[in-house]
PDB file of C-alpha atoms and ligand atoms in Angstrom:
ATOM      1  CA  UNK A   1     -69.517  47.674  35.524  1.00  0.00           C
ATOM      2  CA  UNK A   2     -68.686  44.550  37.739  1.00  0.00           C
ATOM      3  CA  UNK A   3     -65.144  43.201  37.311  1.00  0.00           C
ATOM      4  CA  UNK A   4     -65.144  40.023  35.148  1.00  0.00           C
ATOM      5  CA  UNK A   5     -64.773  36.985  37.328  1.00  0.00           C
ATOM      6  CA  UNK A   6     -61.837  34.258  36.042  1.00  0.00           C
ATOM      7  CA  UNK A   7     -63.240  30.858  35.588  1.00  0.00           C
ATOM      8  CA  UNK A   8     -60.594  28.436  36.348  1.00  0.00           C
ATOM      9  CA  UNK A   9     -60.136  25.374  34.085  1.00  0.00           C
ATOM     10  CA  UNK A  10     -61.001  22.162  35.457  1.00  0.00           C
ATOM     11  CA  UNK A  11     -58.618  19.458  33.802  1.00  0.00           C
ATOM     12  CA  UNK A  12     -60.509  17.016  31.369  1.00  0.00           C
ATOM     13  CA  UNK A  13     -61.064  13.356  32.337  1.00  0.00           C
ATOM     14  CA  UNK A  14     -58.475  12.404  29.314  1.00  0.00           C
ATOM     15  CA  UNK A  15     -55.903  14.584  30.210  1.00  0.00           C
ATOM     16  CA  UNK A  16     -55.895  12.865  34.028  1.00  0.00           C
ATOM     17  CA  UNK A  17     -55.490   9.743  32.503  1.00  0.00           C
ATOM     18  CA  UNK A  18     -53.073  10.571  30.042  1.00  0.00           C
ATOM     19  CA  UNK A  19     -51.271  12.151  33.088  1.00  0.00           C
ATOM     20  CA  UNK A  20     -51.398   9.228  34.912  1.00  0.00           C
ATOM     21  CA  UNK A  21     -50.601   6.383  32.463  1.00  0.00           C
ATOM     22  CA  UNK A  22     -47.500   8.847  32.179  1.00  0.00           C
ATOM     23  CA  UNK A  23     -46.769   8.602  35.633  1.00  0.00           C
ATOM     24  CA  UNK A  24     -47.340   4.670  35.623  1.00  0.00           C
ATOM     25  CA  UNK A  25     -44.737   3.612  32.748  1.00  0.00           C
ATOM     26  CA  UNK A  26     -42.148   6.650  34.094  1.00  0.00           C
ATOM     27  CA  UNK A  27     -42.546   4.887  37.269  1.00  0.00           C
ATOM     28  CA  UNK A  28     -42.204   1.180  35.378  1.00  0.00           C
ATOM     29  CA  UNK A  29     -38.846   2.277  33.550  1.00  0.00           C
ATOM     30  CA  UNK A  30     -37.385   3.492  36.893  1.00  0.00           C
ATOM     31  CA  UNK A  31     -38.790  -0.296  38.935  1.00  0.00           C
ATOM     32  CA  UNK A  32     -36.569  -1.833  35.639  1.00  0.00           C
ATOM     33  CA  UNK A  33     -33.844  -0.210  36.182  1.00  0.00           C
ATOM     34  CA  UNK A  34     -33.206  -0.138  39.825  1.00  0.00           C
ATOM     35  CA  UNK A  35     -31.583  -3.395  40.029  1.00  0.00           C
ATOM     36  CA  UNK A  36     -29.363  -2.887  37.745  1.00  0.00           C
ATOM     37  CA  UNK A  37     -25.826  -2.129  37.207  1.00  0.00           C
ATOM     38  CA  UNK A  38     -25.348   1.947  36.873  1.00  0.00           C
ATOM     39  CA  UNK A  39     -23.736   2.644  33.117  1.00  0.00           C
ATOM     40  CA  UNK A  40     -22.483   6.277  33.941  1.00  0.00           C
ATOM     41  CA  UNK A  41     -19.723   6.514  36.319  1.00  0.00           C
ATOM     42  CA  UNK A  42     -19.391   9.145  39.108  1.00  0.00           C
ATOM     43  CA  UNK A  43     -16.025  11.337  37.762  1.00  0.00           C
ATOM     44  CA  UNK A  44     -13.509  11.561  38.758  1.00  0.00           C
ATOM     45  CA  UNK A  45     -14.137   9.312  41.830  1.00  0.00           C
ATOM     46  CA  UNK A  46     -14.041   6.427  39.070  1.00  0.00           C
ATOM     47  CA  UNK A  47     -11.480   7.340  36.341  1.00  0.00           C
ATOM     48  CA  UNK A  48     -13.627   7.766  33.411  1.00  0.00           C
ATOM     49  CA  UNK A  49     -12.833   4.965  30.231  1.00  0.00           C
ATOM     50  CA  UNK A  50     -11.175   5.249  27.309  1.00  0.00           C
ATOM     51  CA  UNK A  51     -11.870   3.042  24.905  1.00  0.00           C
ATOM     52  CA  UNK A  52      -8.567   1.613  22.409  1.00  0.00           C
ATOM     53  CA  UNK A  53      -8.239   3.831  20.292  1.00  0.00           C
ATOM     54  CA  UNK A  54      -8.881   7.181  22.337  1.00  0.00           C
ATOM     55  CA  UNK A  55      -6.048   9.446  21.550  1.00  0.00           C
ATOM     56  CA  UNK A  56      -4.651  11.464  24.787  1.00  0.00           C
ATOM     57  CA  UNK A  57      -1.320  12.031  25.579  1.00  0.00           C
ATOM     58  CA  UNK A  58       1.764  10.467  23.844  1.00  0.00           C
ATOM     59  CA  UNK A  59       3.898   7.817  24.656  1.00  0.00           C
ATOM     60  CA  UNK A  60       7.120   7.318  23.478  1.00  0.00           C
ATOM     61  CA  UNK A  61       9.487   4.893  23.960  1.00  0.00           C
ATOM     62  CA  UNK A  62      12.356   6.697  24.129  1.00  0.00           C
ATOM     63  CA  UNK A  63      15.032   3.874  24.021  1.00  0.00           C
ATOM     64  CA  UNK A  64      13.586   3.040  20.439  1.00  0.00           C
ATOM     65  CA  UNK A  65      13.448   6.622  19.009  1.00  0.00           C
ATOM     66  CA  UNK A  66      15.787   6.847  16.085  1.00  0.00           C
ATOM     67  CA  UNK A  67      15.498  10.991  16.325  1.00  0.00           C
ATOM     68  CA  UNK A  68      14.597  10.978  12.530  1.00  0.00           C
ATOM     69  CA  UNK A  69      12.087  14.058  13.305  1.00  0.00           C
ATOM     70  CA  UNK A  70       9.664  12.093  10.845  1.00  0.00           C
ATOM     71  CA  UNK A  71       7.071  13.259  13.431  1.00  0.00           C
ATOM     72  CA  UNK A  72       8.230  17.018  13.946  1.00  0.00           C
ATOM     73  CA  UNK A  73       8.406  17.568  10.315  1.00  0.00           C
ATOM     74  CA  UNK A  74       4.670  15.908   9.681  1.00  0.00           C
ATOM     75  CA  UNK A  75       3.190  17.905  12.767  1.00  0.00           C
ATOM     76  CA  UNK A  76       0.491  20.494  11.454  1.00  0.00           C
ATOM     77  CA  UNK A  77       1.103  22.689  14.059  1.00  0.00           C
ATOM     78  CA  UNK A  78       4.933  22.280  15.151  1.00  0.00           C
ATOM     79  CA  UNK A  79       4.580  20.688  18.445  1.00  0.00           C
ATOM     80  CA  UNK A  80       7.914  18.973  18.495  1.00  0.00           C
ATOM     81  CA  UNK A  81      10.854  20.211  20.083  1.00  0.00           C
ATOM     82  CA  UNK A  82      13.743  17.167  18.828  1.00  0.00           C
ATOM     83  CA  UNK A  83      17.163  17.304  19.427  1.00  0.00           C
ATOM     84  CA  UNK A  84      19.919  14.414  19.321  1.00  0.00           C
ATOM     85  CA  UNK A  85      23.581  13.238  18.664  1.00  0.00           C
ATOM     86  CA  UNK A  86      25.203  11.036  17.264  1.00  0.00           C
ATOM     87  CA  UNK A  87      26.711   8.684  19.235  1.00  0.00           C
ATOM     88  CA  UNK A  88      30.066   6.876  19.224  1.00  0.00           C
ATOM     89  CA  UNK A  89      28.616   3.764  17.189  1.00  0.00           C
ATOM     90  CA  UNK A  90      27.014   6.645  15.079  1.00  0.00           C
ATOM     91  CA  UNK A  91      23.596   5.848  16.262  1.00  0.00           C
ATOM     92  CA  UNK A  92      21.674   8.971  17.221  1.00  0.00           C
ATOM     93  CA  UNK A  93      21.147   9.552  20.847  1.00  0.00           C
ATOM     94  CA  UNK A  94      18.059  11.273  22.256  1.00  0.00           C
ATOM     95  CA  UNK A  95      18.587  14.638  23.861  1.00  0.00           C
ATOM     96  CA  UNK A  96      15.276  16.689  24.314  1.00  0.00           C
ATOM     97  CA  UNK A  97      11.468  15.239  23.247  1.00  0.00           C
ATOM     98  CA  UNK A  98       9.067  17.786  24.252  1.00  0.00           C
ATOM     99  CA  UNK A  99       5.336  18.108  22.957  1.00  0.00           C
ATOM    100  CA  UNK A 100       3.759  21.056  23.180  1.00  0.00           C
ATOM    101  CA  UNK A 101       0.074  20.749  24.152  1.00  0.00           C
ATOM    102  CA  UNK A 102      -0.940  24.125  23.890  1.00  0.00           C
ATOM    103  CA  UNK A 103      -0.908  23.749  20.228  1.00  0.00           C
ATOM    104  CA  UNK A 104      -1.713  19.531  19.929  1.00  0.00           C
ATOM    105  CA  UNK A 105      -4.692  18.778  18.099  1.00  0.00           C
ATOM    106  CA  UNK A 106      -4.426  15.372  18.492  1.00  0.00           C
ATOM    107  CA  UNK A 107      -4.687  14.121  14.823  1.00  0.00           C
ATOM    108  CA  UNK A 108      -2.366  11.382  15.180  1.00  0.00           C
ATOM    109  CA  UNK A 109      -0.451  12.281  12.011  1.00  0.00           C
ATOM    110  CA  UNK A 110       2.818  11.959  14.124  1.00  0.00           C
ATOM    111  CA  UNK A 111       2.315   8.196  15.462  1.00  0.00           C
ATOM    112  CA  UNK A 112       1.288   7.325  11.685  1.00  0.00           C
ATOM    113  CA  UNK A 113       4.780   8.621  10.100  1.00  0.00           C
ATOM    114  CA  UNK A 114       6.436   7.149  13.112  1.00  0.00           C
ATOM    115  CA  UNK A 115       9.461   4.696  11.423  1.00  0.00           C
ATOM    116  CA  UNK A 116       9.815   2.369  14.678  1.00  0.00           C
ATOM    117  CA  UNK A 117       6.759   2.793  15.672  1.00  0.00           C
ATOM    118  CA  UNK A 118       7.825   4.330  18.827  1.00  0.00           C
ATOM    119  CA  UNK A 119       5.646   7.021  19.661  1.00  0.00           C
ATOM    120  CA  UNK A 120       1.544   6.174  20.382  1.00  0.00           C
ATOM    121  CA  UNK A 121      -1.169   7.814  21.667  1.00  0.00           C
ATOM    122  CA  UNK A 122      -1.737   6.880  25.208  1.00  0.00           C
ATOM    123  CA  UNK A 123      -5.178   7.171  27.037  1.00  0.00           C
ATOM    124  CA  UNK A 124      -4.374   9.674  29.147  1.00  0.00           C
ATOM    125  CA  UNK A 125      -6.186  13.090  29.324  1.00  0.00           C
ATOM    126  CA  UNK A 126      -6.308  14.656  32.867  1.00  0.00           C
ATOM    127  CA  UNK A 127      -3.833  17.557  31.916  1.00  0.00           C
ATOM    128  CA  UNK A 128      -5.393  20.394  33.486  1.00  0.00           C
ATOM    129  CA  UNK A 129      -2.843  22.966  34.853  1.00  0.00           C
ATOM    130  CA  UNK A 130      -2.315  26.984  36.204  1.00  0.00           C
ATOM    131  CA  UNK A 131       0.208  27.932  33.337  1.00  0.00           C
ATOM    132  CA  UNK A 132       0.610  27.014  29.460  1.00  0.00           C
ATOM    133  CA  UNK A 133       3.997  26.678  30.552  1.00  0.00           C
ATOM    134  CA  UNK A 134       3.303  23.537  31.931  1.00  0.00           C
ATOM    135  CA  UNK A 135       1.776  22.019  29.030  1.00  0.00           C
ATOM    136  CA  UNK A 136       5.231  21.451  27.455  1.00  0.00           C
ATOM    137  CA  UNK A 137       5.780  17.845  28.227  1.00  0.00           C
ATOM    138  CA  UNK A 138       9.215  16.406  27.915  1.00  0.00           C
ATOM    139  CA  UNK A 139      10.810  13.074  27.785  1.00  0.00           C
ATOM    140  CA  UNK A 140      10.221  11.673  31.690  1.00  0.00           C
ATOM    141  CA  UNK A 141       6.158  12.379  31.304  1.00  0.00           C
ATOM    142  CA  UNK A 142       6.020  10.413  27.614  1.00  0.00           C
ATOM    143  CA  UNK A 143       8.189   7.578  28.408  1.00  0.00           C
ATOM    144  CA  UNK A 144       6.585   4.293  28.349  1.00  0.00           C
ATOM    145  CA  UNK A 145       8.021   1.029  28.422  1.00  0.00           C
ATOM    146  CA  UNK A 146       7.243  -1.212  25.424  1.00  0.00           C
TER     147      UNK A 146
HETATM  148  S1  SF4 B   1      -1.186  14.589  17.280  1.00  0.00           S
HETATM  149 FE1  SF4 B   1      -1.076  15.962  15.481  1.00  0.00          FE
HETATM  150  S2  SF4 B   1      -0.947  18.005  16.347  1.00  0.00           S
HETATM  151 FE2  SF4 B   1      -0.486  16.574  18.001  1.00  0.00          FE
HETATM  152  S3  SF4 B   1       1.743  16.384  18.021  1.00  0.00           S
HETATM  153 FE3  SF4 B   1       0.962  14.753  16.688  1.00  0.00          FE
HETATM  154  S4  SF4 B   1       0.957  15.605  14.622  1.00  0.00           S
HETATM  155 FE4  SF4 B   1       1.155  17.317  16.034  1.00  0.00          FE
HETATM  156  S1  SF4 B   2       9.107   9.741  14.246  1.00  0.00           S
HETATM  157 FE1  SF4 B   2       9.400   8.305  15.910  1.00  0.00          FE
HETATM  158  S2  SF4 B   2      11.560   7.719  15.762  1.00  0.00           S
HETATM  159 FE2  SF4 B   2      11.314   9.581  14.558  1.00  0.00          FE
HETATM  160  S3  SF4 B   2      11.813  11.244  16.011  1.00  0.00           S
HETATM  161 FE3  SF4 B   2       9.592  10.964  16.072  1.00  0.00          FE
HETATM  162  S4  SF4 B   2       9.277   9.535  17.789  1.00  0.00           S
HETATM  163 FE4  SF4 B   2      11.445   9.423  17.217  1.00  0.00          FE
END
């Protein structure tokens, strides 16, 4: 028996067109948009935005802290490492503020119970590093100034 020969399809008349008008208004979109500004930014060339109320890493105001450990105590997941003294005009003096990010999941429960309102979450979030160890942040990488 002779092998069976394979007819091969030739494309309809619609299907070109529909192909085509395709092609036109992907080609129309792309004409628009050429002129104008680009929306996406190329990261991290151009730092990426945050908008207001992103929550990244903390910022305290350390000056302002009263060392109440209203946020410590609040914390779901014990970030907070707290420790101060009272000083001679028996105002407490901060020692130690470290936040542990290994464990953070920024809920902002902290900043809410916060009595001077000290402590805010800042915009930051570039925190890659090579050891957990360094995800402990103390005092000198929180402070802000108000
Ligand atoms: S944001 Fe939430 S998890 Fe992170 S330190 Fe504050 S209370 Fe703890
Ligand atoms: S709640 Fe505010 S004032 Fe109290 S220890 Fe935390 S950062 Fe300091």
């Amino acid at each position: 028996m002779a092998p069976e020969t394979k007819k091969r399809r030739v494309p309809s008349f619609r299907y070109l067109k529909r192909l085509g008008s395709g092609l036109v208004k992907g080609l129309a979109v792309t004409t628009v948009h050429l002129g104008r500004r680009p929306i996406t930014r190329v990261y991290p060339e151009a730092k990426a935005y945050s908008p207001e109320r992103f929550r990244g890493i903390h910022n305290l105001v350390a000056d302002e802290c009263i060392v109440c450990q209203a946020c410590a105590r609040i914390c779901p997941t014990q970030c907070f490492t707290i420790v101060g003294h009272r000083g001679p005009d028996r105002r407490f003096i901060l020692e130690q503020f470290d936040i542990d990010y290994n464990r953070c999941m920024f809920c902002n429960l902290c900043v809410e119970v916060c009595p001077p309102k000290c402590l805010t979450m800042g915009n930051e979030f570039e925190v890659g590093v090579n050891d957990r160890v360094n995800l402990v942040f103390h005092v000198d990488a929180l402070k802000v100034e108000r």
